[in-house]
């Protein structure tokens, strides 16, 4: 059964995540991106950033819990066993650093049907809690086979 | 530091996916979907075994652009399409190609292939601040 288009625009509650240095280091090491800006306090201090920064795509870590709500939304009822990650888009608006608390809100950006598959796009808007500024905009497109 | 680029510039990075990479990435990212950490489960759902998280492959693409641009936050936007799963012990080669430079933004197309020359990420692009 097709995923109902009436859910386009549905919003989910904001979820907070506090960014920390050790988690940044763990992520950078796991993906094998050993840029000193992520893992080397001394070198990062000497850079234009004046300290450790999060890799831009660390967004997927601080947005993860906000993304869980649509995935497990019982009304939407996505068939997770048949779901694969189809496309991913990210816009990086501002630098994220250790100590930042990031608030992410997920929403259903689009639902469409193509060649007997459902394409569901979930948006994730992340803001820095201290000043309310948007830091990243994500779009996760999932493909659900029938 | 200024970044000088022109249309036609290319850049490249090769990443090796060791056997335990999906498990390290699961720990770091929180993505513990069994298709990534349980080979038996992966076989059961027709994937032939555990597959690497797509967002980990996307991180390889990000590093490719970031290393070339010499500053990760020069990347303003990225989009990728996951064409085929990446498996443990795969070798992934990511290639970027500058297609347009306008208003201090370089548009790059990106592609990632495995050691069998199969596309694992395609229809991908990034926008990078230059100058």
Short mmCIF file of C-alpha atoms in Angstrom, two decimals:
data_model
loop_
_atom_site.label_atom_id
_atom_site.label_comp_id
_atom_site.label_asym_id
_atom_site.label_seq_id
_atom_site.Cartn_x
_atom_site.Cartn_y
_atom_site.Cartn_z
CA UNK A 1 0.00 0.00 0.00
CA UNK A 2 1.30 3.42 -0.95
CA UNK A 3 2.45 5.79 1.78
CA UNK A 4 -0.33 8.39 2.10
CA UNK A 5 0.60 11.81 0.68
CA UNK A 6 -1.57 13.51 3.29
CA UNK A 7 1.38 13.27 5.70
CA UNK A 8 3.48 15.72 3.63
CA UNK A 9 4.21 18.65 5.94
CA UNK A 10 3.84 16.69 9.18
CA UNK A 11 6.25 17.98 11.83
CA UNK A 12 7.88 16.14 14.71
CA UNK A 13 8.98 17.41 18.11
CA UNK A 14 12.41 19.09 18.45
CA UNK A 15 15.23 16.95 19.84
CA UNK A 16 18.34 18.36 21.54
CA UNK A 17 21.90 17.10 21.20
CA UNK A 18 24.97 18.48 22.97
CA UNK A 19 28.06 18.30 20.76
CA UNK A 20 31.23 17.14 22.51
CA UNK A 21 34.85 16.85 21.51
CA UNK A 22 35.21 13.14 22.22
CA UNK A 23 32.19 12.22 20.09
CA UNK A 24 33.57 14.33 17.22
CA UNK A 25 36.88 12.48 17.54
CA UNK A 26 35.11 9.11 17.58
CA UNK A 27 33.10 9.99 14.45
CA UNK A 28 36.13 11.36 12.58
CA UNK A 29 38.12 8.23 13.44
CA UNK A 30 35.28 5.90 12.39
CA UNK A 31 35.00 7.49 8.93
CA UNK A 32 38.80 7.73 8.69
CA UNK A 33 38.89 11.51 8.24
CA UNK A 34 41.77 12.53 10.48
CA UNK A 35 41.68 16.26 9.72
CA UNK A 36 43.51 17.94 12.65
CA UNK A 37 40.59 20.39 12.94
CA UNK A 38 38.52 17.49 14.30
CA UNK A 39 41.00 15.65 16.46
CA UNK A 40 44.04 17.76 17.33
CA UNK A 41 43.41 20.43 19.96
CA UNK A 42 46.76 22.21 19.46
CA UNK A 43 46.64 22.39 15.67
CA UNK A 44 42.96 23.34 15.73
CA UNK A 45 43.78 26.22 18.10
CA UNK A 46 46.34 27.56 15.64
CA UNK A 47 43.83 27.43 12.76
CA UNK A 48 41.37 30.13 11.69
CA UNK A 49 38.74 28.27 13.73
CA UNK A 50 40.72 28.73 16.99
CA UNK A 51 39.68 25.31 18.26
CA UNK A 52 38.18 21.93 17.46
CA UNK A 53 35.20 21.95 15.07
CA UNK A 54 32.71 19.24 14.09
CA UNK A 55 32.95 17.77 10.59
CA UNK A 56 30.04 19.29 8.61
CA UNK A 57 28.45 15.85 8.13
CA UNK A 58 28.53 15.29 11.91
CA UNK A 59 25.01 16.66 11.33
CA UNK A 60 23.83 13.08 10.82
CA UNK A 61 24.86 12.34 14.41
CA UNK A 62 23.13 15.27 16.10
CA UNK A 63 20.04 14.86 13.88
CA UNK A 64 19.73 11.11 14.41
CA UNK A 65 17.33 11.06 17.33
CA UNK A 66 15.06 13.64 15.67
CA UNK A 67 15.01 11.39 12.57
CA UNK A 68 13.76 8.43 14.61
CA UNK A 69 10.27 9.96 15.08
CA UNK A 70 9.18 9.82 11.41
CA UNK A 71 10.88 6.45 10.93
CA UNK A 72 8.77 4.94 13.70
CA UNK A 73 5.62 7.05 13.15
CA UNK A 74 2.75 4.54 13.35
CA UNK A 75 0.44 6.64 11.15
CA UNK A 76 3.06 6.85 8.41
CA UNK A 77 3.84 3.14 8.95
CA UNK A 78 7.03 2.90 6.87
CA UNK A 79 7.96 -0.70 6.13
CA UNK A 80 11.47 -0.58 7.56
CA UNK A 81 12.35 -4.09 6.37
CA UNK A 82 11.91 -2.95 2.76
CA UNK A 83 13.44 0.50 3.21
CA UNK A 84 16.79 1.62 1.83
CA UNK A 85 18.52 4.99 1.93
CA UNK A 86 18.13 6.40 -1.58
CA UNK A 87 19.49 9.94 -1.50
CA UNK A 88 20.94 12.36 0.98
CA UNK A 89 21.33 16.09 0.79
CA UNK A 90 22.84 18.52 3.27
CA UNK A 91 23.19 22.28 3.33
CA UNK A 92 25.87 23.53 5.75
CA UNK A 93 25.01 27.00 6.98
CA UNK A 94 27.19 27.53 10.05
CA UNK A 95 30.15 25.96 11.86
CA UNK A 96 29.31 23.56 14.70
CA UNK A 97 31.65 23.29 17.68
CA UNK A 98 31.99 21.29 20.89
CA UNK A 99 29.72 22.76 23.55
CA UNK A 100 27.00 23.71 21.06
CA UNK A 101 23.56 22.35 21.86
CA UNK A 102 21.80 21.62 18.58
CA UNK A 103 18.03 21.42 18.32
CA UNK A 104 16.73 19.41 15.36
CA UNK A 105 13.20 19.29 14.01
CA UNK A 106 12.24 16.63 11.47
CA UNK A 107 9.36 16.97 9.03
CA UNK A 108 7.93 15.10 6.05
CA UNK A 109 9.16 17.05 3.04
CA UNK A 110 7.78 14.84 0.30
CA UNK A 111 6.07 11.54 -0.48
CA UNK A 112 5.88 10.21 -4.02
CA UNK A 113 5.36 7.01 -5.89
CA UNK A 114 7.57 5.92 -8.80
CA UNK A 115 7.71 2.52 -10.51
CA UNK A 116 5.93 0.70 -7.68
CA UNK A 117 8.19 2.17 -4.99
CA UNK A 118 7.50 4.83 -2.40
CA UNK A 119 9.96 7.71 -2.06
CA UNK A 120 9.70 9.44 1.31
CA UNK A 121 11.80 12.53 1.95
CA UNK A 122 12.30 13.62 5.55
CA UNK A 123 13.69 17.08 6.21
CA UNK A 124 15.79 17.90 9.27
CA UNK A 125 16.34 21.50 10.31
CA UNK A 126 19.02 21.95 12.96
CA UNK A 127 19.52 25.13 14.96
CA UNK A 128 22.04 26.20 17.58
CA UNK A 129 20.10 26.55 20.81
CA UNK A 130 22.06 29.54 22.13
CA UNK A 131 21.30 31.91 19.23
CA UNK A 132 18.56 30.06 17.31
CA UNK A 133 20.57 30.17 14.07
CA UNK A 134 20.16 27.38 11.55
CA UNK A 135 23.37 25.35 11.24
CA UNK A 136 22.28 22.64 8.79
CA UNK A 137 19.35 21.61 6.61
CA UNK A 138 19.18 17.91 5.75
CA UNK A 139 17.02 15.93 3.35
CA UNK A 140 16.91 12.17 3.75
CA UNK A 141 15.18 10.28 0.94
CA UNK A 142 14.18 6.72 1.68
CA UNK A 143 13.00 4.23 -0.92
CA UNK A 144 10.50 1.60 0.15
CA UNK A 145 10.07 -1.44 -2.05
CA UNK A 146 6.66 -3.06 -2.06
CA UNK B 1 43.65 30.82 2.55
CA UNK B 2 42.40 31.48 -0.97
CA UNK B 3 41.25 28.58 -3.08
CA UNK B 4 41.80 29.00 -6.81
CA UNK B 5 39.86 26.61 -9.01
CA UNK B 6 38.76 26.42 -12.61
CA UNK B 7 36.27 24.41 -14.62
CA UNK B 8 37.76 21.03 -15.48
CA UNK B 9 39.81 20.68 -12.26
CA UNK B 10 39.54 17.18 -10.82
CA UNK B 11 40.32 15.64 -7.45
CA UNK B 12 40.31 12.13 -6.08
CA UNK B 13 40.54 10.06 -2.90
CA UNK B 14 40.69 6.32 -2.25
CA UNK B 15 39.26 4.80 0.94
CA UNK B 16 39.64 1.23 2.15
CA UNK B 17 36.69 -0.34 3.95
CA UNK B 18 38.00 -2.90 6.42
CA UNK B 19 35.90 -5.73 7.77
CA UNK B 20 34.88 -3.97 10.98
CA UNK B 21 34.20 -0.48 9.50
CA UNK B 22 30.37 -0.80 9.72
CA UNK B 23 30.72 -1.64 13.42
CA UNK B 24 33.02 1.31 14.15
CA UNK B 25 30.63 3.57 12.24
CA UNK B 26 27.64 2.14 14.11
CA UNK B 27 29.30 3.01 17.42
CA UNK B 28 30.23 6.52 16.31
CA UNK B 29 26.94 7.40 14.61
CA UNK B 30 24.37 5.34 16.49
CA UNK B 31 23.21 3.57 13.32
CA UNK B 32 22.97 0.00 14.59
CA UNK B 33 20.54 -1.23 11.92
CA UNK B 34 21.21 -5.01 11.83
CA UNK B 35 21.86 -4.89 8.05
CA UNK B 36 25.13 -3.10 8.95
CA UNK B 37 26.41 -5.15 11.86
CA UNK B 38 24.95 -8.63 11.43
CA UNK B 39 26.09 -10.55 8.35
CA UNK B 40 23.52 -13.30 8.90
CA UNK B 41 20.71 -10.75 8.97
CA UNK B 42 22.11 -9.08 5.84
CA UNK B 43 22.00 -12.44 4.04
CA UNK B 44 18.45 -13.09 5.23
CA UNK B 45 17.15 -9.84 3.67
CA UNK B 46 18.96 -10.49 0.41
CA UNK B 47 21.97 -8.18 0.76
CA UNK B 48 24.51 -11.00 0.78
CA UNK B 49 25.92 -9.93 4.15
CA UNK B 50 26.46 -6.81 6.22
CA UNK B 51 26.69 -3.58 4.20
CA UNK B 52 28.38 -0.29 5.09
CA UNK B 53 26.13 2.58 6.20
CA UNK B 54 25.43 4.86 3.22
CA UNK B 55 26.17 7.90 5.37
CA UNK B 56 29.66 6.50 6.02
CA UNK B 57 30.30 6.37 2.27
CA UNK B 58 28.91 9.90 2.10
CA UNK B 59 31.48 10.90 4.76
CA UNK B 60 34.20 9.56 2.41
CA UNK B 61 32.81 11.85 -0.31
CA UNK B 62 32.80 14.78 2.14
CA UNK B 63 36.44 14.11 3.01
CA UNK B 64 37.33 14.02 -0.70
CA UNK B 65 35.88 17.49 -1.19
CA UNK B 66 37.15 18.84 2.13
CA UNK B 67 40.76 17.68 1.56
CA UNK B 68 40.73 19.28 -1.87
CA UNK B 69 39.14 22.53 -0.63
CA UNK B 70 41.50 22.59 2.40
CA UNK B 71 38.65 23.64 4.67
CA UNK B 72 35.60 21.48 5.42
CA UNK B 73 33.24 24.43 5.88
CA UNK B 74 33.91 25.71 2.37
CA UNK B 75 31.39 22.98 1.48
CA UNK B 76 28.01 24.70 1.42
CA UNK B 77 25.87 21.93 0.00
CA UNK B 78 26.19 18.29 -0.96
CA UNK B 79 23.82 15.77 -2.47
CA UNK B 80 24.45 12.10 -3.14
CA UNK B 81 22.49 9.18 -4.53
CA UNK B 82 23.26 5.76 -3.09
CA UNK B 83 23.49 3.55 -6.18
CA UNK B 84 24.80 0.27 -4.75
CA UNK B 85 25.81 -0.99 -1.30
CA UNK B 86 29.45 -0.76 -0.16
CA UNK B 87 30.66 -3.98 1.45
CA UNK B 88 33.38 -4.76 3.98
CA UNK B 89 36.76 -5.20 2.23
CA UNK B 90 35.69 -2.91 -0.63
CA UNK B 91 37.97 -0.18 -1.88
CA UNK B 92 36.13 3.03 -2.78
CA UNK B 93 37.51 5.63 -5.19
CA UNK B 94 35.82 9.01 -5.12
CA UNK B 95 36.33 11.46 -8.00
CA UNK B 96 35.27 15.09 -8.17
CA UNK B 97 35.07 17.33 -11.20
CA UNK B 98 34.57 21.10 -11.22
CA UNK B 99 31.81 21.92 -13.72
CA UNK B 100 31.06 25.57 -12.99
CA UNK B 101 32.62 28.47 -11.10
CA UNK B 102 30.31 31.40 -10.52
CA UNK B 103 29.93 34.06 -7.80
CA UNK B 104 32.75 32.46 -5.77
CA UNK B 105 31.01 29.10 -5.72
CA UNK B 106 32.44 26.04 -7.47
CA UNK B 107 29.93 23.38 -8.51
CA UNK B 108 31.42 19.90 -8.57
CA UNK B 109 30.02 16.60 -9.75
CA UNK B 110 31.07 13.58 -7.72
CA UNK B 111 31.12 9.86 -8.25
CA UNK B 112 32.23 6.95 -6.07
CA UNK B 113 33.15 3.54 -7.48
CA UNK B 114 34.18 0.27 -5.90
CA UNK B 115 37.18 -1.87 -6.93
CA UNK B 116 35.00 -3.55 -9.59
CA UNK B 117 34.41 -0.14 -11.19
CA UNK B 118 30.74 -0.23 -10.12
CA UNK B 119 29.16 3.06 -9.10
CA UNK B 120 28.26 3.08 -5.40
CA UNK B 121 27.41 6.79 -5.31
CA UNK B 122 26.32 8.72 -8.37
CA UNK B 123 24.25 11.76 -9.40
CA UNK B 124 26.20 13.55 -6.67
CA UNK B 125 27.25 17.16 -6.47
CA UNK B 126 28.74 19.66 -4.07
CA UNK B 127 28.85 23.44 -3.92
CA UNK B 128 32.12 24.82 -2.57
CA UNK B 129 32.97 28.38 -1.64
CA UNK B 130 36.13 29.48 -3.47
CA UNK B 131 38.29 32.56 -3.78
#
